Coordinates of C-alpha atoms and ligand atoms in Angstrom, one line a residue:
M1 CA -0.3 14.9 21.1
H2 CA 3.0 15.3 19.4
Q3 CA 4.3 18.5 21.0
G4 CA 7.9 18.4 21.9
I5 CA 9.0 15.7 19.5
V6 CA 12.2 16.9 17.8
G7 CA 11.9 17.4 14.1
M8 CA 8.1 17.3 13.9
S9 CA 7.0 19.6 11.1
E10 CA 3.6 20.5 9.7
F11 CA 3.2 20.3 5.9
T12 CA 0.2 21.0 3.7
P13 CA 0.2 19.0 0.5
R14 CA -1.3 21.0 -2.4
I15 CA -0.5 19.3 -5.7
V16 CA 0.0 15.6 -5.1
L17 CA 1.6 13.3 -7.6
V18 CA 0.2 9.8 -6.7
T19 CA 2.0 7.1 -8.5
G20 CA 0.2 3.8 -9.0
G21 CA -3.1 5.5 -8.3
A22 CA -5.1 3.1 -10.5
G23 CA -4.0 0.1 -8.3
F24 CA -5.6 -1.1 -5.1
I25 CA -4.2 1.1 -2.4
G26 CA -3.3 4.0 -4.7
S27 CA -6.9 4.4 -5.9
H28 CA -8.2 4.4 -2.4
F29 CA -5.6 7.1 -1.5
A30 CA -6.5 9.3 -4.5
R31 CA -10.2 9.0 -3.5
Y32 CA -9.5 9.8 0.1
V33 CA -7.5 12.9 -0.8
L34 CA -10.1 14.2 -3.3
Q35 CA -13.0 13.5 -1.0
T36 CA -11.6 14.7 2.3
H37 CA -9.0 17.4 1.5
Q38 CA -10.5 20.0 -0.7
E39 CA -7.3 22.1 -0.7
A40 CA -5.4 19.3 -2.6
N41 CA -5.2 18.4 -6.2
V42 CA -4.2 14.9 -7.4
V43 CA -2.1 14.1 -10.5
N44 CA -2.4 10.4 -10.9
L45 CA 0.4 8.6 -12.8
D46 CA -0.2 4.9 -13.6
A47 CA 1.1 2.6 -16.3
L48 CA -2.1 0.6 -16.2
T49 CA -0.3 -2.7 -16.0
Y50 CA -2.4 -5.8 -15.5
A51 CA -2.8 -4.7 -11.8
G52 CA -4.2 -1.2 -12.5
T53 CA -7.5 -0.1 -14.1
K54 CA -9.3 3.2 -14.4
E55 CA -12.4 1.4 -13.1
N56 CA -10.8 1.6 -9.7
L57 CA -11.3 5.4 -10.0
E58 CA -14.8 5.3 -11.4
D59 CA -16.2 7.7 -8.8
V60 CA -13.4 10.3 -8.9
M61 CA -12.3 10.2 -12.6
E62 CA -14.3 13.3 -13.5
C63 CA -13.4 15.3 -10.4
D64 CA -11.8 18.6 -11.6
R65 CA -9.1 18.3 -9.0
H66 CA -8.0 15.0 -10.4
K67 CA -5.9 14.5 -13.5
F68 CA -5.1 10.9 -14.6
V69 CA -2.0 10.4 -16.7
H70 CA -1.3 7.0 -18.3
G71 CA 2.5 6.6 -18.1
D72 CA 5.5 4.9 -16.6
I73 CA 7.4 6.0 -13.5
C74 CA 10.6 4.9 -15.3
D75 CA 10.0 7.5 -18.1
E76 CA 12.4 10.3 -17.2
G77 CA 11.0 12.8 -19.7
L78 CA 7.4 12.2 -18.5
V79 CA 8.2 12.5 -14.8
K80 CA 10.3 15.6 -15.5
S81 CA 7.6 17.4 -17.4
L82 CA 4.7 16.4 -15.0
L83 CA 6.6 17.9 -12.0
R84 CA 7.0 21.2 -13.8
E85 CA 3.7 21.3 -15.7
H86 CA 1.7 20.9 -12.4
A87 CA 4.2 22.4 -10.0
I88 CA 4.0 19.2 -7.9
D89 CA 4.9 19.7 -4.3
T90 CA 4.2 16.2 -2.9
V91 CA 4.9 12.8 -4.3
V92 CA 3.1 9.8 -2.8
H93 CA 4.7 6.8 -4.3
F94 CA 2.6 3.6 -4.5
A95 CA 3.5 2.3 -8.0
A96 CA 5.1 -1.1 -7.8
E97 CA 5.0 -4.6 -8.9
S98 CA 3.3 -6.0 -5.8
H99 CA 2.5 -9.7 -6.1
V100 CA 5.0 -12.0 -4.3
D101 CA 4.2 -15.1 -6.4
R102 CA 4.8 -13.1 -9.7
S103 CA 8.1 -11.9 -8.2
I104 CA 9.2 -15.5 -7.9
L105 CA 8.3 -16.3 -11.5
E106 CA 9.4 -13.1 -13.2
P107 CA 11.5 -10.9 -11.0
D108 CA 12.8 -8.6 -13.7
A109 CA 9.8 -6.3 -13.7
F110 CA 10.1 -5.9 -9.9
V111 CA 13.6 -4.6 -10.2
R112 CA 12.7 -2.3 -13.1
T113 CA 9.6 -0.6 -11.5
N114 CA 10.4 -0.9 -7.8
V115 CA 14.0 0.0 -7.9
Q116 CA 14.7 1.8 -11.2
G117 CA 11.3 3.6 -11.1
T118 CA 11.8 4.8 -7.5
F119 CA 15.3 6.0 -8.4
N120 CA 13.9 8.0 -11.3
L121 CA 11.2 9.7 -9.2
L122 CA 13.8 10.6 -6.5
E123 CA 16.3 11.9 -9.0
E124 CA 13.7 14.0 -10.9
T125 CA 12.2 15.4 -7.7
R126 CA 15.6 16.2 -6.4
R127 CA 16.5 18.1 -9.6
F128 CA 13.2 20.0 -9.7
W129 CA 12.7 20.8 -6.0
L130 CA 16.2 21.3 -4.7
E131 CA 18.3 22.4 -7.8
E132 CA 15.8 24.3 -9.8
K133 CA 13.2 25.6 -7.3
N134 CA 15.5 25.6 -4.2
W135 CA 12.5 24.7 -2.2
S136 CA 12.9 24.2 1.6
K137 CA 11.7 21.1 3.4
A138 CA 8.6 23.1 4.3
Q139 CA 7.6 23.3 0.7
C140 CA 7.8 19.8 -0.6
R141 CA 7.6 16.2 0.5
F142 CA 8.4 12.7 -1.0
H143 CA 6.5 9.9 0.7
H144 CA 7.4 6.3 -0.1
V145 CA 4.9 3.5 0.5
S146 CA 6.8 0.5 1.6
T147 CA 5.9 -2.9 3.2
D148 CA 6.4 -4.8 6.4
E149 CA 7.8 -7.6 4.2
V150 CA 11.3 -5.9 4.1
Y151 CA 11.7 -7.1 7.7
G152 CA 11.5 -10.8 6.8
A153 CA 9.5 -13.3 8.8
L154 CA 8.7 -13.7 12.5
G155 CA 8.7 -16.9 14.5
H156 CA 5.9 -17.8 16.9
D157 CA 7.2 -16.0 19.9
D158 CA 9.0 -13.1 18.2
L159 CA 7.9 -9.6 19.0
P160 CA 6.3 -7.6 16.2
F161 CA 8.5 -5.6 13.8
T162 CA 9.4 -2.1 15.0
E163 CA 11.0 0.6 12.9
M164 CA 14.4 -0.6 14.4
S165 CA 13.9 -4.2 13.0
R166 CA 16.6 -5.4 10.7
Y167 CA 16.0 -5.6 7.0
V168 CA 15.8 -9.3 6.0
P169 CA 13.9 -9.4 2.7
N170 CA 13.1 -13.0 1.6
S171 CA 11.4 -12.7 -1.8
P172 CA 12.4 -10.8 -5.0
Y173 CA 9.4 -8.5 -4.2
S174 CA 10.5 -7.6 -0.7
A175 CA 14.1 -7.3 -1.8
S176 CA 13.2 -4.8 -4.5
K177 CA 11.1 -2.8 -2.0
A178 CA 14.0 -2.9 0.5
A179 CA 16.3 -1.6 -2.3
S180 CA 13.9 1.3 -3.0
D181 CA 13.7 2.1 0.7
H182 CA 17.5 2.4 0.9
L183 CA 17.5 4.8 -2.1
V184 CA 14.8 7.0 -0.4
R185 CA 16.9 7.0 2.8
A186 CA 20.0 7.9 0.9
Y187 CA 18.4 10.8 -1.0
Q188 CA 17.3 12.2 2.3
H189 CA 20.6 11.8 4.0
T190 CA 22.8 12.9 1.0
Y191 CA 20.7 15.6 -0.6
Q192 CA 18.3 16.5 2.2
L193 CA 15.3 15.6 0.0
P194 CA 12.4 15.7 2.5
T195 CA 11.3 12.1 2.6
T196 CA 9.2 9.9 4.8
I197 CA 8.6 6.1 4.5
T198 CA 5.8 3.9 5.8
H199 CA 5.9 0.1 6.3
C200 CA 2.4 -1.3 6.3
S201 CA 1.1 -4.8 6.9
N202 CA -1.3 -6.6 4.6
N203 CA -4.2 -4.5 3.3
Y204 CA -7.7 -5.7 2.4
G205 CA -10.8 -4.0 1.1
P206 CA -12.7 -3.1 -2.2
Y207 CA -10.9 -2.8 -5.5
Q208 CA -8.1 -5.3 -4.7
H209 CA -6.9 -7.3 -7.7
Q210 CA -8.4 -10.7 -8.2
E211 CA -5.0 -12.5 -7.8
K212 CA -4.6 -11.5 -4.2
F213 CA -5.6 -13.7 -1.3
I214 CA -8.9 -12.3 -0.1
P215 CA -10.5 -11.6 -3.5
T216 CA -9.3 -15.1 -4.6
V217 CA -11.1 -16.7 -1.7
I218 CA -14.3 -14.7 -2.3
S219 CA -14.2 -15.6 -6.0
M220 CA -13.6 -19.3 -5.5
C221 CA -16.5 -19.4 -3.0
L222 CA -18.9 -17.7 -5.4
N223 CA -17.8 -20.0 -8.3
E224 CA -17.9 -23.0 -6.0
R225 CA -14.3 -23.9 -6.9
P226 CA -11.5 -25.2 -4.6
I227 CA -10.1 -22.4 -2.3
P228 CA -6.3 -22.7 -2.5
V229 CA -4.6 -22.4 0.9
Y230 CA -0.8 -22.5 1.0
G231 CA 0.7 -25.2 3.2
D232 CA -1.4 -25.9 6.3
G233 CA -2.9 -22.4 6.4
S234 CA -1.0 -21.4 9.5
N235 CA 0.8 -18.4 8.0
I236 CA 0.0 -15.3 10.0
R237 CA -0.6 -11.8 8.6
D238 CA -1.5 -8.6 10.4
W239 CA -4.5 -7.4 8.4
L240 CA -5.5 -3.7 8.0
Y241 CA -8.5 -2.2 6.2
V242 CA -7.1 -0.2 3.2
E243 CA -8.8 3.1 4.2
D244 CA -7.1 3.1 7.6
H245 CA -3.8 2.8 5.7
C246 CA -4.6 5.9 3.6
V247 CA -5.4 8.0 6.7
A248 CA -2.1 6.9 8.2
I249 CA -0.1 7.9 5.1
W250 CA -1.8 11.3 5.1
K251 CA -1.0 11.9 8.7
V252 CA 2.7 11.0 8.1
I253 CA 2.9 13.4 5.2
E254 CA 1.3 16.2 7.1
S255 CA 3.0 15.8 10.5
G256 CA 5.6 13.1 10.4
R257 CA 9.2 13.8 10.9
I258 CA 11.4 14.1 7.8
G259 CA 13.7 11.2 7.3
Q260 CA 11.7 8.9 9.6
T261 CA 10.0 5.6 8.9
Y262 CA 6.7 4.7 10.5
N263 CA 5.2 1.2 10.8
I264 CA 1.4 0.9 10.1
G265 CA -0.5 -2.2 11.2
G266 CA -3.8 -3.3 12.4
S267 CA -2.6 -5.2 15.6
N268 CA -4.7 -7.9 14.1
Q269 CA -2.8 -11.1 13.6
V270 CA -4.8 -13.8 11.9
S271 CA -3.8 -17.1 10.3
N272 CA -4.6 -17.6 6.6
L273 CA -6.9 -20.5 7.5
D274 CA -8.9 -18.3 9.9
V275 CA -9.2 -15.6 7.3
V276 CA -10.7 -18.1 4.9
K277 CA -13.1 -19.4 7.6
L278 CA -14.2 -15.8 8.4
L279 CA -14.8 -15.2 4.7
C280 CA -16.8 -18.4 4.4
R281 CA -19.0 -17.3 7.4
T282 CA -19.4 -13.8 6.1
L283 CA -20.4 -14.9 2.6
A284 CA -22.8 -17.5 4.0
D285 CA -24.4 -14.8 6.2
A286 CA -24.6 -12.3 3.3
L287 CA -26.1 -14.9 0.9
S288 CA -28.3 -16.7 3.5
E289 CA -26.5 -19.9 2.8
K290 CA -24.9 -22.5 5.1
Q291 CA -21.2 -21.9 5.7
E292 CA -20.4 -25.6 5.1
K293 CA -21.2 -25.0 1.4
F294 CA -18.0 -22.8 1.3
L295 CA -15.9 -24.4 4.0
K296 CA -15.9 -27.7 2.1
L297 CA -14.1 -25.9 -0.8
I298 CA -10.9 -25.4 1.3
S299 CA -8.1 -27.1 -0.5
F300 CA -4.5 -27.1 0.9
V301 CA -1.9 -26.6 -1.8
T302 CA 1.9 -26.9 -2.0
D303 CA 3.4 -24.0 -0.1
R304 CA 5.0 -21.0 -1.9
P305 CA 8.9 -21.3 -2.0
G306 CA 10.4 -19.3 0.9
H307 CA 6.9 -18.4 2.2
D308 CA 7.3 -16.0 5.2
W309 CA 5.5 -17.6 8.1
R310 CA 4.4 -14.6 10.2
Y311 CA 4.3 -10.8 10.0
A312 CA 3.2 -8.5 12.8
I313 CA 3.6 -4.8 13.1
D314 CA 4.3 -2.7 16.2
S315 CA 2.7 0.6 15.3
Q316 CA 3.2 2.4 18.6
K317 CA 5.4 5.1 17.0
I318 CA 2.7 6.4 14.6
R319 CA 0.0 5.9 17.3
G320 CA 2.0 7.9 19.8
E321 CA 3.5 10.6 17.6
L322 CA 0.7 11.2 15.2
G323 CA -2.4 9.9 17.0
W324 CA -3.3 7.5 14.3
Q325 CA -5.2 4.3 15.0
P326 CA -7.2 1.9 12.8
T327 CA -10.9 2.4 12.9
N328 CA -12.2 -0.6 11.0
K329 CA -12.5 -3.8 13.1
F330 CA -11.6 -6.9 11.0
E331 CA -15.0 -8.5 11.0
R332 CA -16.6 -5.2 9.9
G333 CA -14.0 -4.5 7.3
I334 CA -14.4 -8.0 5.9
R335 CA -18.2 -7.6 5.7
K336 CA -17.8 -4.3 3.8
T337 CA -15.3 -6.0 1.5
V338 CA -17.6 -9.0 0.9
D339 CA -20.6 -6.8 0.2
W340 CA -18.6 -4.8 -2.3
Y341 CA -17.5 -7.9 -4.2
L342 CA -21.1 -9.2 -4.1
A343 CA -22.4 -6.0 -5.6
R344 CA -20.0 -6.5 -8.5
R345 CA -20.4 -10.2 -8.9
D346 CA -20.5 -10.0 -12.6
Ligands
LIG1 P1 -1.3 -2.9 -6.9 O1 -0.5 -4.0 -7.6 O2 -2.7 -3.1 -6.7 O3 -1.1 -1.5 -7.7 C1 0.1 -1.1 -8.3 C2 -0.2 0.0 -9.3 O4 1.0 0.4 -9.8 C3 -1.0 -0.5 -10.5 O5 -2.1 0.4 -10.8 C4 0.0 -0.6 -11.6 O6 -0.6 -0.3 -12.9 C5 0.9 0.6 -11.2 N1 2.3 0.4 -11.8 C6 3.0 -0.7 -11.9 N2 4.2 -0.5 -12.5 C7 4.1 0.8 -12.9 C8 5.1 1.7 -13.5 N3 6.2 1.3 -14.0 N4 4.7 3.0 -13.7 C9 3.5 3.5 -13.2 N5 2.6 2.7 -12.6 C10 2.9 1.4 -12.4 O7 -0.5 -2.7 -5.6 P2 -1.1 -2.3 -4.2 O8 -1.5 -3.5 -3.4 O9 -2.1 -1.2 -4.3 O10 0.2 -1.7 -3.5 C11 0.6 -0.3 -3.6 C12 1.9 -0.1 -2.9 O11 1.7 -0.4 -1.5 C13 3.1 -0.9 -3.3 O12 4.2 -0.1 -3.3 C14 3.2 -2.0 -2.3 O13 4.5 -2.4 -2.2 C15 2.7 -1.3 -1.1 N6 2.1 -2.2 0.0 C16 1.0 -3.0 -0.3 C17 0.4 -3.8 0.6 C18 -0.8 -4.6 0.3 O14 -1.2 -5.4 1.2 N7 -1.3 -4.6 -0.8 C19 0.9 -3.7 2.0 C20 2.0 -2.9 2.3 C21 2.6 -2.1 1.2

């Protein structure tokens, strides 16, 4: 599948530091590794901000290959000692402030965690892996989880973002992620730290924080309150089921080319309004209700400042080089998500 691609190297992660592993995607990733890769151990570092909770790890908390550490990625001493204490050979960096609306109101935390925190992880891994251990690129890997939002917004007829698209971040969130991407790139180029980066589109699935779009819609429907839809609901996102994202990240770590970036997307562009309608239909179906009961709750609200209109991802590179493709169709993934929230209604 990927024979003959220059720079392709196989790597087996053994002791994986997952940052932000009590958040939405990080907790799915920790679970995925623990349940499907018996050779790997997970050290899970999370500050448990408002966005993270140990409940997201309920089914893997007791696993003896999983160690949860409550701490901050900006804490130099802690990161330094964790790397050495566990002989970490792989960092998978999810920890971030991740909500665009919050980044507009309080950008400081985004610069601190997303930029300063990423810098701290890069610097400490560089010191441990390259200076102290003198490990080769076959012995360690730093994977940075980035977002498609660093590429800015697309117009109606624009082609989806590729790995060659220009960086045009529009919110303090995407600007802080862009800055962290640049630091990762620089550490690879300058120090030969073996890094990879992925840019993923919007994720959905169980364990997502209530403040995000899909959980908000579900919760408003269940509480029969107005469903807030920004502007006219025409904004388009390329939705991907969270487990498909985790599989893609693992493939990049195992077989991706060092220093490369890979886009990950569902090839599934849907307007916000259509997502809301699908959720209303799915909830009505699951609860044996009429969908009109939920549809009538749709309420258009003043648009977010600088709201990016459309994101779409061209993921041909990861599909062609690494043989990844999403396996969860949108309707099925939404049904699984709705069922999960219904089971935890309280
Ligand atoms: P999330 O907000 O659900 O989780 C973030 C986690 O990081 C939380 O558990 C939080 O406690 C932790 N954290 C925050 N600051 C920390 C710090 N200083 N030290 C240690 N831990 C800290 O976010 P998410 O949606 O799971 O996103 C995870 C990553 O994936 C982010 O880097 C985000 O940019 C990226 N991403 C997300 C999406 C998406 O649709 N959610 C899409 C593409 C990329």
